[in-house]
Short mmCIF file of C-alpha atoms and ligand atoms in Angstrom, two decimals:
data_model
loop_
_atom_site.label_atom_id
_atom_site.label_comp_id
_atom_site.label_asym_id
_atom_site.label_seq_id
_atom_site.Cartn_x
_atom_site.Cartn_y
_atom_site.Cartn_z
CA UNK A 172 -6.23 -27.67 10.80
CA UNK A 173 -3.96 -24.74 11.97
CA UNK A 174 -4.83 -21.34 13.75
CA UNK A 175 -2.57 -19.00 13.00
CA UNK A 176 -0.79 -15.49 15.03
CA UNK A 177 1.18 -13.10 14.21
CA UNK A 178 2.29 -10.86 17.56
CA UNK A 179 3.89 -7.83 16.34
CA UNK A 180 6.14 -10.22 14.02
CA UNK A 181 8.98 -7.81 12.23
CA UNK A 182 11.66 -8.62 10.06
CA UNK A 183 14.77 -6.90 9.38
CA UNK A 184 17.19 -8.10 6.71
CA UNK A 185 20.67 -8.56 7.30
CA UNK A 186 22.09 -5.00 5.95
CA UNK A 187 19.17 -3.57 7.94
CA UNK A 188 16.33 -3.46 4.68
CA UNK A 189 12.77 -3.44 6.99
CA UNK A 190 10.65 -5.89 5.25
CA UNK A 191 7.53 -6.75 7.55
CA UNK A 192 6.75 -3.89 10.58
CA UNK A 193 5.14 -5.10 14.05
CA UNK A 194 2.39 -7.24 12.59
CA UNK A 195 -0.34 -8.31 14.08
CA UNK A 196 -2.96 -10.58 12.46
CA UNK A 197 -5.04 -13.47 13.57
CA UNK A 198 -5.79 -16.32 10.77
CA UNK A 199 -8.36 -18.55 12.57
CA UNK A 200 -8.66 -21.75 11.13
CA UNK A 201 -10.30 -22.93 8.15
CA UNK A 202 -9.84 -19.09 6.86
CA UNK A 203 -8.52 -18.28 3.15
CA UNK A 204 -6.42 -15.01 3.75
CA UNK A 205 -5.09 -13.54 1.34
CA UNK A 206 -2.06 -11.07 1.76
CA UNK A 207 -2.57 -8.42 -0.76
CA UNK A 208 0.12 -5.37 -1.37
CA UNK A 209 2.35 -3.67 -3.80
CA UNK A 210 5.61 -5.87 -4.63
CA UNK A 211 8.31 -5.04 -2.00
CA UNK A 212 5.46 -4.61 0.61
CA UNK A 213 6.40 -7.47 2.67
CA UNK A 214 4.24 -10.44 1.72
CA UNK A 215 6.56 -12.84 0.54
CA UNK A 216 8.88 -12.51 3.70
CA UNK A 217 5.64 -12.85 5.72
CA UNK A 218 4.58 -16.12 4.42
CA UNK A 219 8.13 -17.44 4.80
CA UNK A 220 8.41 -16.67 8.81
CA UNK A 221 5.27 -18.81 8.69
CA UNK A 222 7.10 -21.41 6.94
CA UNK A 223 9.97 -20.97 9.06
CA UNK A 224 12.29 -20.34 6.05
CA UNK A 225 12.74 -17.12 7.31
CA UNK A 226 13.95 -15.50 11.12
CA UNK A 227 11.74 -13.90 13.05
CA UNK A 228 13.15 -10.39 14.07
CA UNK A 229 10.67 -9.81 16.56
CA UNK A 230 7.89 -10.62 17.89
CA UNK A 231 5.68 -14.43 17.90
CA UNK A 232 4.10 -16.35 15.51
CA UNK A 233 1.73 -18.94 16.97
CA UNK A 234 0.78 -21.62 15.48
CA UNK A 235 -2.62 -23.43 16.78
CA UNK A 236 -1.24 -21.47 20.45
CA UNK A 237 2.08 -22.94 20.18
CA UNK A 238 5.04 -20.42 19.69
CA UNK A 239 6.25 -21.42 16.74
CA UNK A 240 9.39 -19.48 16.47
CA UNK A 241 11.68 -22.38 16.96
CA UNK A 242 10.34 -24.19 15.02
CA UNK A 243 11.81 -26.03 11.76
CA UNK A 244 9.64 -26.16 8.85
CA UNK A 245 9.21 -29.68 8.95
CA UNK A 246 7.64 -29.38 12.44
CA UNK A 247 5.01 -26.75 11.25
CA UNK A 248 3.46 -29.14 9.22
CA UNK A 249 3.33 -26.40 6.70
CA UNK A 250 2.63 -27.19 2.19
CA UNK A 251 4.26 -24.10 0.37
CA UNK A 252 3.67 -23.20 -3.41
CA UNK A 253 5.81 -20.93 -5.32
CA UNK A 254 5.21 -18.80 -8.62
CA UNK A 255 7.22 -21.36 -10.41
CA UNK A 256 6.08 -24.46 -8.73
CA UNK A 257 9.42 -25.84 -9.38
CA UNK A 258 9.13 -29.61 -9.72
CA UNK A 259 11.57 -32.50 -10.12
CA UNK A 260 12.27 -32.20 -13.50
CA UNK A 261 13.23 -36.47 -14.07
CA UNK A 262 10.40 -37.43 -11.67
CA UNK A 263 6.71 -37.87 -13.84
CA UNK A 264 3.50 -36.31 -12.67
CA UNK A 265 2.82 -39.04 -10.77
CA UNK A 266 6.37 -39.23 -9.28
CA UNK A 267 6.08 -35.72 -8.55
CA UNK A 268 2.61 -35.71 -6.49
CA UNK A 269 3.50 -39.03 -4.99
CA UNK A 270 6.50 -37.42 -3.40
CA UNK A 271 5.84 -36.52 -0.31
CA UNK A 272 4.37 -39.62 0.58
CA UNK A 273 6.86 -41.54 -0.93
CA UNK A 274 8.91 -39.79 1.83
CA UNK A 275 6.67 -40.16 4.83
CA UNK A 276 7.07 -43.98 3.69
CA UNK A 277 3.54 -44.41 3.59
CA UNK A 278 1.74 -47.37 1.99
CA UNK A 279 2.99 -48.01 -1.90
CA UNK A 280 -0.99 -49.33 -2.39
CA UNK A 281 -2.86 -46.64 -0.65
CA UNK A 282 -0.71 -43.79 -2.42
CA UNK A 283 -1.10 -44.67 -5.69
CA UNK A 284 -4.66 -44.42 -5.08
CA UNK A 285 -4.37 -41.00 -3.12
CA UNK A 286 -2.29 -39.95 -6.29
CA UNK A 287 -4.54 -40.94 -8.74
CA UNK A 288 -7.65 -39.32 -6.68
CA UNK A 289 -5.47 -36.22 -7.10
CA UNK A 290 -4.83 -36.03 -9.89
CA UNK A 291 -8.38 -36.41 -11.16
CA UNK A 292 -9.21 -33.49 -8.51
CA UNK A 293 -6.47 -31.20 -10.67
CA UNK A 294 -7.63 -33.01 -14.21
CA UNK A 295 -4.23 -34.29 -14.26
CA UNK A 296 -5.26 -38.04 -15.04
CA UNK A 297 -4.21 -38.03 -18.95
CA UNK A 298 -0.70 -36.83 -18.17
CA UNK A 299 0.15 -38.64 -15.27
CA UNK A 300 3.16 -40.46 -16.63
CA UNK A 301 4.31 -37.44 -18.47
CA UNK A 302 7.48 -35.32 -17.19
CA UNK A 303 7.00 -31.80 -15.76
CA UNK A 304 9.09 -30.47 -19.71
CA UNK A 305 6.08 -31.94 -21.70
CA UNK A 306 3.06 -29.67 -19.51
CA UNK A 307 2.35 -26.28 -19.81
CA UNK A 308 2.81 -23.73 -16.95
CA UNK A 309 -0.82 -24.57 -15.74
CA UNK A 310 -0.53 -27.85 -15.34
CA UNK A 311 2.90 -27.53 -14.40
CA UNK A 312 1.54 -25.55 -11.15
CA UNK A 313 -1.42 -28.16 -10.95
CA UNK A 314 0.79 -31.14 -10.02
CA UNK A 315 2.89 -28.45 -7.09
CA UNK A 316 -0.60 -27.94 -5.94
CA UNK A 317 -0.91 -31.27 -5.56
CA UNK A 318 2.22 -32.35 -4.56
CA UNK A 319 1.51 -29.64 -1.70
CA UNK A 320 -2.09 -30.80 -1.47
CA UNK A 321 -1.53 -34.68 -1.02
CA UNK A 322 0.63 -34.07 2.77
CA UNK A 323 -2.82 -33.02 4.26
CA UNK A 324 -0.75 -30.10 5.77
CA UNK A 325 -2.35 -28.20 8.75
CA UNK A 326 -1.47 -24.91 6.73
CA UNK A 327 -1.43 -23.74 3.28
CA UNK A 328 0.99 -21.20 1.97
CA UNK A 329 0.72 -19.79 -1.67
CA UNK A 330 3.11 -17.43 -2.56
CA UNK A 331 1.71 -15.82 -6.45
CA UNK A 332 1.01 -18.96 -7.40
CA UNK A 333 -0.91 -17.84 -10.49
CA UNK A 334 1.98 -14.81 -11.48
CA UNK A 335 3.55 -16.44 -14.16
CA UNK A 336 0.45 -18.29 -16.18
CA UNK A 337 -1.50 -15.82 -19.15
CA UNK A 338 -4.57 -14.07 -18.59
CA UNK A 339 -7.14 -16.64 -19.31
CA UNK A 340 -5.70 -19.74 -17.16
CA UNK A 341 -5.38 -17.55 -14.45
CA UNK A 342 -8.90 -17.31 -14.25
CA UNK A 343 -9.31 -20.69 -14.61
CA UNK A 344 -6.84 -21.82 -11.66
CA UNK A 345 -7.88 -19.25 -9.80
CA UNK A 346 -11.70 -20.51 -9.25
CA UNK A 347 -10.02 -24.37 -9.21
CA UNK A 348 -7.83 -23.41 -6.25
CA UNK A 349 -10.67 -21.78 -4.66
CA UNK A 350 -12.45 -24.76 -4.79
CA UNK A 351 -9.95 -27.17 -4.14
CA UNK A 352 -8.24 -25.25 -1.29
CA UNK A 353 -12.01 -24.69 -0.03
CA UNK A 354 -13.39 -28.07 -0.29
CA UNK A 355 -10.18 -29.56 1.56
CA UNK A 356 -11.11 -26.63 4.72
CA UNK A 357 -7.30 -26.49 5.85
CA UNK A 358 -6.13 -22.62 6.78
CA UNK A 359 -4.76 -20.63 3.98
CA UNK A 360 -2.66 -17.80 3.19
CA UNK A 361 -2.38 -16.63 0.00
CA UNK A 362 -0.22 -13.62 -1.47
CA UNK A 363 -0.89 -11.78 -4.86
CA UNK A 364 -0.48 -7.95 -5.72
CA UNK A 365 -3.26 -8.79 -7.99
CA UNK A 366 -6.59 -7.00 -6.15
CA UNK A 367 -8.98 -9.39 -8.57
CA UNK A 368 -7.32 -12.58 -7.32
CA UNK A 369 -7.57 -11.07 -3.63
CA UNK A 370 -11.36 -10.29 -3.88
CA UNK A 371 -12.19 -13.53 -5.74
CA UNK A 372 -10.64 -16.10 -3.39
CA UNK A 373 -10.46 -14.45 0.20
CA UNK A 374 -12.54 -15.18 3.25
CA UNK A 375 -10.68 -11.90 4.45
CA UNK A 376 -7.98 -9.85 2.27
CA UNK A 377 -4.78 -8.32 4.52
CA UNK A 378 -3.61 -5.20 2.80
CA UNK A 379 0.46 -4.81 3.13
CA UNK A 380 2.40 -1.40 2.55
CA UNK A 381 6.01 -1.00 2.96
CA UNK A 382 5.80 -3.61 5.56
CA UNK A 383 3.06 -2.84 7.93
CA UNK A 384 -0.50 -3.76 7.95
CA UNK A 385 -3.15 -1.31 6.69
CA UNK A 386 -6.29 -2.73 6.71
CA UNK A 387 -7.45 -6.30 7.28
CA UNK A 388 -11.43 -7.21 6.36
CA UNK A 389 -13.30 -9.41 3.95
CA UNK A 390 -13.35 -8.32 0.42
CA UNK A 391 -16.84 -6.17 0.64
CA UNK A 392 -15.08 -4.47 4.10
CA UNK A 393 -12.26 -3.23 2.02
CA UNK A 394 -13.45 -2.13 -0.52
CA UNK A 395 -16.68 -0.60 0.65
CA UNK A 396 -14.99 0.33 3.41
CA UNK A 397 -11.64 0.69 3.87
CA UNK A 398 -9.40 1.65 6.55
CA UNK A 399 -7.03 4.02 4.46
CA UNK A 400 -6.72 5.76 1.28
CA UNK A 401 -3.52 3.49 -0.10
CA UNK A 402 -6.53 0.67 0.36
CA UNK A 403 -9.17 2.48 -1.17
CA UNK A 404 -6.46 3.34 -4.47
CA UNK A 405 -5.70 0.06 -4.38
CA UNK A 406 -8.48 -1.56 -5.09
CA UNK A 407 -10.92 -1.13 -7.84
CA UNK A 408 -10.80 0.23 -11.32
CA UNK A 409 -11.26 2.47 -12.33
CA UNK A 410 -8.69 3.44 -9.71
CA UNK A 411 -11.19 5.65 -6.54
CA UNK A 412 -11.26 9.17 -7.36
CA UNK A 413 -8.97 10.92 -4.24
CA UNK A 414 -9.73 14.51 -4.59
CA UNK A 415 -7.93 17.45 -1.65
CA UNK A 416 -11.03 18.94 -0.47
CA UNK A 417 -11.04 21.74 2.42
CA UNK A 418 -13.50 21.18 5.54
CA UNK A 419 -15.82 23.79 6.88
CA UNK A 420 -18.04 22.93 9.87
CA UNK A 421 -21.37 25.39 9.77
CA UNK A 422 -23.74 25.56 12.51
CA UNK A 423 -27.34 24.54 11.44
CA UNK A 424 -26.48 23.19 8.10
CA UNK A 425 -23.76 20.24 8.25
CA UNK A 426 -19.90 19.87 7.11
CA UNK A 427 -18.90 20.78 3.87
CA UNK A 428 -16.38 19.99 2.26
CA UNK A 429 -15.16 22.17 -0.58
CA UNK A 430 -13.61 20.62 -3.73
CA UNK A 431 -12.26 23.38 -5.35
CA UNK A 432 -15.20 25.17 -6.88
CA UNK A 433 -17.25 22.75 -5.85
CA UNK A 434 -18.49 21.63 -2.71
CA UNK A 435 -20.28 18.53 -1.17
CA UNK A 436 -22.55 18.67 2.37
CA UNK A 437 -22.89 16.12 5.15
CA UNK A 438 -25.58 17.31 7.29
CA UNK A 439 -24.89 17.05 10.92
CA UNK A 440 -27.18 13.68 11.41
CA UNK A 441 -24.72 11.92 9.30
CA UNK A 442 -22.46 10.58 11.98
CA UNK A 443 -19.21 11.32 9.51
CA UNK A 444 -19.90 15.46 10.24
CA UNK A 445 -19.50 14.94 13.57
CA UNK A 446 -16.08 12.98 13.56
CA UNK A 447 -15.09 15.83 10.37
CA UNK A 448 -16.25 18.85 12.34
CA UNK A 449 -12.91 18.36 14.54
CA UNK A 450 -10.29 18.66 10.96
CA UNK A 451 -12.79 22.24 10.44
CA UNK A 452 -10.31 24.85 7.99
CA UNK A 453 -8.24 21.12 7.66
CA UNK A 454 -7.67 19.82 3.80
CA UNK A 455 -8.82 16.26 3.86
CA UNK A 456 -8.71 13.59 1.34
CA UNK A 457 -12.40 12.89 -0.34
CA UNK A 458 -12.15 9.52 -1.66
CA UNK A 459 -15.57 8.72 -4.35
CA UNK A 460 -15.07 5.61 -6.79
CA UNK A 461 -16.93 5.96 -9.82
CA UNK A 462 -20.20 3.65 -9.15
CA UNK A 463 -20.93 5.98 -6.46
CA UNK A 464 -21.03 8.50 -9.12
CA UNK A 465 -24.41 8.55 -11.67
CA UNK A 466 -24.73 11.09 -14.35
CA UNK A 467 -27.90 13.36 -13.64
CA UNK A 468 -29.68 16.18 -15.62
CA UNK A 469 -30.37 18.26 -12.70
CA UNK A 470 -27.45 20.26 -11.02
CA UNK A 471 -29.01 21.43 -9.03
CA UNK A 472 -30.84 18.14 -7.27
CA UNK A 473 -28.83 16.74 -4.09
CA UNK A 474 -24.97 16.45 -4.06
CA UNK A 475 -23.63 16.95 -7.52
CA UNK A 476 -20.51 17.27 -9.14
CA UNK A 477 -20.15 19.04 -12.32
CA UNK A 478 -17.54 19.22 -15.01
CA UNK A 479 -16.76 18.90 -18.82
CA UNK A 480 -16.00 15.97 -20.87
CA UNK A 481 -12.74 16.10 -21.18
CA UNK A 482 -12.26 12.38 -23.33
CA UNK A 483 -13.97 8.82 -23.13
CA UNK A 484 -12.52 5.67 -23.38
CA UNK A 485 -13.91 2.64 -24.82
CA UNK A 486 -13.38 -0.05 -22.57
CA UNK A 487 -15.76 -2.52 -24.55
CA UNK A 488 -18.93 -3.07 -22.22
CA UNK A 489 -18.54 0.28 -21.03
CA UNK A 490 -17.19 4.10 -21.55
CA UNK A 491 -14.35 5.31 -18.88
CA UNK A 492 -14.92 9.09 -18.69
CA UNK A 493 -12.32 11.78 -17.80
CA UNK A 494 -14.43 14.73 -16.44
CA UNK A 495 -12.44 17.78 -15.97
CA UNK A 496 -14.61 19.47 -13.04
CA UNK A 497 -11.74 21.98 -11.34
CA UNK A 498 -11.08 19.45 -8.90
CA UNK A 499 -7.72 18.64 -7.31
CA UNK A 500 -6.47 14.87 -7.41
CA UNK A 501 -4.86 13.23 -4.95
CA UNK A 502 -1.91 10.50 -5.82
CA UNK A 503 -2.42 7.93 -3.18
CA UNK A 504 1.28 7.13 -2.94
CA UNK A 505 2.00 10.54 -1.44
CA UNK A 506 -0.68 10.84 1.51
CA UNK A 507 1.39 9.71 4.43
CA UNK A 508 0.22 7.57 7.13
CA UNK A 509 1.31 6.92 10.31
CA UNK A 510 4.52 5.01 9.77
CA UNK A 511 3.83 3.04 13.81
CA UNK A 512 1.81 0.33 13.65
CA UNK A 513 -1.52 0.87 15.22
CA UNK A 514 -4.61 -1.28 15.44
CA UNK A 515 -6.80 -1.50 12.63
CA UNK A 516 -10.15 0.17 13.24
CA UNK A 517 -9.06 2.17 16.47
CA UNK A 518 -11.26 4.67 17.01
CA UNK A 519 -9.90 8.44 16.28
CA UNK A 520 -11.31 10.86 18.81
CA UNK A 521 -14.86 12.37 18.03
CA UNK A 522 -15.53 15.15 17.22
CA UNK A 523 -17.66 16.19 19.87
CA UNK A 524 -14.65 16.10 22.03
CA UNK A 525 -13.04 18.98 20.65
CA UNK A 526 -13.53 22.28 21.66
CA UNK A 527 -14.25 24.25 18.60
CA UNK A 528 -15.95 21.72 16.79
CA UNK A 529 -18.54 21.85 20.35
CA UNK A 530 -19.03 25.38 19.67
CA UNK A 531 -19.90 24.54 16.10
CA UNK A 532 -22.38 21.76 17.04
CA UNK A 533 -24.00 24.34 19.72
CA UNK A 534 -24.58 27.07 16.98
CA UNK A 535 -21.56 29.31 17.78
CA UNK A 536 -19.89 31.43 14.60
CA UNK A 537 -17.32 29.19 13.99
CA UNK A 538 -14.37 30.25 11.84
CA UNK A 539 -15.36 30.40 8.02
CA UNK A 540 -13.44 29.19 5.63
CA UNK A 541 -13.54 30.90 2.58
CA UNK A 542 -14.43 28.65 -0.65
CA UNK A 543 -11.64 30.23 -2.68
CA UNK A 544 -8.82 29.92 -0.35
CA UNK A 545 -6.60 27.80 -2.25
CA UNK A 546 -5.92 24.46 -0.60
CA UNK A 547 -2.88 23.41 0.97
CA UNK A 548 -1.53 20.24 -0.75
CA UNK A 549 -1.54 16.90 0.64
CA UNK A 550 0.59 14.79 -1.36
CA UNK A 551 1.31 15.39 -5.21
CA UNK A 552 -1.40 15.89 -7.95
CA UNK A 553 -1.76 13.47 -10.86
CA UNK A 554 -3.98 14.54 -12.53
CA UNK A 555 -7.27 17.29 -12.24
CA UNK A 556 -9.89 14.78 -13.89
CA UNK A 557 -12.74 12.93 -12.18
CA UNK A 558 -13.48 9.18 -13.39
CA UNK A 559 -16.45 7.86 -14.08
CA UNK A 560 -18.35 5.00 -16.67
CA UNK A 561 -20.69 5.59 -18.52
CA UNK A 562 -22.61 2.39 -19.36
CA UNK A 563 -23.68 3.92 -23.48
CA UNK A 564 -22.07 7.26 -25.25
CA UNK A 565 -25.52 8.04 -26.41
CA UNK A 566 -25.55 11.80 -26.07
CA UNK A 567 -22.49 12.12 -24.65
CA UNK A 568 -19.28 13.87 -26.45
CA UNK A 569 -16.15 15.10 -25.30
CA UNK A 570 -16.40 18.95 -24.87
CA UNK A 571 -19.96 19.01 -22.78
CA UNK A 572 -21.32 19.78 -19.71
CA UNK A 573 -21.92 16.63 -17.36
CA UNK A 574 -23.41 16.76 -14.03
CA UNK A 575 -22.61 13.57 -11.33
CA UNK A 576 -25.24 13.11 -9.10
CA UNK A 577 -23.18 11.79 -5.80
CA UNK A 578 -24.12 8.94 -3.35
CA UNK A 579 -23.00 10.32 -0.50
CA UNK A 580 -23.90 7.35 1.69
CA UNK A 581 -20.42 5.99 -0.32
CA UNK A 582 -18.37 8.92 -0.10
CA UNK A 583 -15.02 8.29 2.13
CA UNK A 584 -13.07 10.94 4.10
CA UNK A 585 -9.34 9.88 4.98
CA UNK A 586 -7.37 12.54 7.09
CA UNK A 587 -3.49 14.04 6.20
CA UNK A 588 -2.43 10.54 7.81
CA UNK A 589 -4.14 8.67 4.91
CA UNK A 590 -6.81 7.65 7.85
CA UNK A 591 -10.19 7.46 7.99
CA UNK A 592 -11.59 10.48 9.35
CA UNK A 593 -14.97 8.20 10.55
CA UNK A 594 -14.21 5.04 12.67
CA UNK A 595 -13.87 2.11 10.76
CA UNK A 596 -15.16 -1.06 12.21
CA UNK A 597 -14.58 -4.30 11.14
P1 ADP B 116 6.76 -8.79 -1.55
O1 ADP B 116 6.57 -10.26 -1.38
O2 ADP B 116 5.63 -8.00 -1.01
O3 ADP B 116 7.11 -8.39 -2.95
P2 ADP B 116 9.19 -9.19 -0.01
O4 ADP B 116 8.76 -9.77 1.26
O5 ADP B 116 9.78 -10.11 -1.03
O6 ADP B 116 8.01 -8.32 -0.65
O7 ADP B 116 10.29 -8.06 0.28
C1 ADP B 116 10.08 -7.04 1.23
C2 ADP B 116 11.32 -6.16 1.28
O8 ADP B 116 12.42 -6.92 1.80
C3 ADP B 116 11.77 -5.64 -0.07
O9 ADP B 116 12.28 -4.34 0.11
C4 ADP B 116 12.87 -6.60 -0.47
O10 ADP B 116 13.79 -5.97 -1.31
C5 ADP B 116 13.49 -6.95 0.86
N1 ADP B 116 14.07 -8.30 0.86
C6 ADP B 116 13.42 -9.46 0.55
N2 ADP B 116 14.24 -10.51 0.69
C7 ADP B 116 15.42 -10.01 1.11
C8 ADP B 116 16.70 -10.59 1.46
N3 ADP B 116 16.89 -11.91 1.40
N4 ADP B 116 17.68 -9.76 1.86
C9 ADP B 116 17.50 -8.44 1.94
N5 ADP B 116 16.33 -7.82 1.64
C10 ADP B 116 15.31 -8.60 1.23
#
């Protein structure tokens, strides 16, 4: 059982490549993290400073409040598995699990037993005399899970195990790790860039970006709720709809925020208005996945977005629909954050503290911003379409009017930062 901290851990490569930036994260134990990111983000490097196959640069990692910097690999007490779960190729299955036993010279009796036991976990019974050539990549990365599993290590460390198996075992392994790694309670860290695996197996999901931490939180936090819009595009598909919108704070009725011809109100009780009423005549980010979206035959009802059909896709159990609505996209690559690491869920100044958004809130004129003004860009456009599914085509063809009927309980406002606008808690 293994707590694990990281205290503003960096790396920087020989040749001076940044691959991990000041992070901070706290793994208590018994937790399944996952560390989820784009490849090149930094995950891999993190999970071997754990293992202590890689420097630190800076900063601590604790293990179970021991620094563990100085540490070798063998004293961590750490089990690693790789995308290729590379296995001794003239050992058998049973060699290969029995391994690491084999080398803490423990008991010839009770490890055959413990190998057996695992390999009837894994359903690696039949093949237990076979050689790793003869099994297919699944099982193949079955008996390194085991081999890895059998040590009863304080910490597990996956690194894509799943990356190189097809479609359909990866589901497969995916909900057997989660049980096995689950059942057996010992503290793991998992990377993927795959945002299913991440939301599937983890307790709590840490989202990487060029090497520093942008959101940490348990699947439904990140997703419902995330920290910044490089989170919110990266998870879910459809990808989140990230449209530029410009803000305007009106006394009396609430902030709205103008998406090109269109425009979307947050009356002042909801507690976002106040935080937005302090970016008033800003261009913010609007970020609206498609289940918040619900196609309505009233326009005119509540917040609505309107557009035409531009094409639907069939996606089998369900219609992906392009709505051109005269809206301007945001690509979430381009909205810059901070690059300094800063605490997740620290709490931007409110609104009420500023002065003009006060004389807003007390009624004053306020400056007006003009619904036509064209918006200055944050980041670079993809493309000018909303997404949404439909669940049937009946009645709908490409060319027609459609009308969105918003939930704007779901609707997410990230500053020119790529920040939330509201607090975030987690
Ligand atoms: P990920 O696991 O998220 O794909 P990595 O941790 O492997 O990312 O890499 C992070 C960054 O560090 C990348 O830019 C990568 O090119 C660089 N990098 C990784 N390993 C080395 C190395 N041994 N020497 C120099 N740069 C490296």
């Amino acid at each position: 059982m293994s707590e694990v901290v990281l205290e503003a851990v960096s790396k920087v490569y020989p040749g001076g490549q940044r691959a991990v930036a000041e992070l901070s994260l706290t793994v208590p134990d018994g937790e399944f993290l996952v560390l989820l990111g784009p490849s090149g983000c930094g995950k891999s490097t993190t999970l071997r400073m754990v293992a202590g196959l890689e420097e630190v640069t800076g900063g601590t990692i604790w293990l179970d409040g021991r620094p563990a910097n100085e540490l070798t690999p063998r004293e961590r007490n750490v089990a690693m598995v790789f995308q290729n779960g590379a296995l001794y190729p003239h050992r058998s299955v049973r060699g290969n699990i029995g391994f690491p036993l084999q080398m803490a010279k423990a008991d010839p009796a009770e490890s055959a037993e413990r190998v057996t036991e695992m390999a009837r976990a894994l359903g690696l019974e039949q093949m237990l005399d076979r050689l790793p050539g003869t099994l297919s990549g699944g099982q193949r990365q079955r008996v390194a899970m085991g081999r890895a599993i059998i040590r009863e290590p304080s910490l597990f460390l996956m690194d894509e195990p799943l990356s190189n198996l097809d479609a359909a075992l990866r589901n497969d392994l995916r909900l057997e790790i989660g049980g096995l790694v689950r059942g057996l309670g010992v503290t793991t860290l998992y990377v993927t860039h795959d945002q299913v695996e991440a939301l599937t197996l983890a307790d709590r999901i840490a989202v990487m970006n060029e090497g520093f931490l942008e959101d940490v939180g348990t699947p439904t936090q990140i997703y419902e709720n995330p920290a910044t819009a490089f989170v919110a595009a990266f998870l879910g598909a459809p990808p989140i709809n990230l449209l530029s919108a410009t803000v305007e704070a009106v006394a009396g009725e609430g902030v709205k925020l103008h998406l090109g011809r269109q425009r979307l109100v947050l009356p002042w009780t909801d507690p976002r208005a106040q935080y937005l009423a302090s970016h008033h005549a800003d261009e913010v980010v609007v970020g609206i996945r498609s289940d918040a979206l619900r196609p309505t035959g009233d326009p005119h009802l509540g917040a609505v977005l309107s557009g035409h059909l531009r094409t639907l896709e069939f996606h089998g159990h369900e219609w992906l629909a392009h709505i051109d609505a005269g809206v301007t996209v945001v690509d979430p690559a381009t909205v810059s954050r901070r690059r300094e690491p800063e605490p997740v869920g620290a709490v931007p100044r409110p609104a009420g503290m500023a002065g003009r958004a006060l004389s807003l809130l007390r009624g004053g004129a306020g400056r007006r911003v003009p619904a036509e003004r064209p918006a200055p860009h944050v980041g670079a456009h993809r493309r000018a379409e909303l997404l949404t599914r439909l669940h049937s085509r009946d009645g709908y063809t490409p060319g027609m009017d459609v009308h969105l009927a918003v939930d704007l309980d779901r609707v997410l406002v990230f500053g020119k930062d790529g920040r939330r606008v509201d607090p975030v808690s987690r």
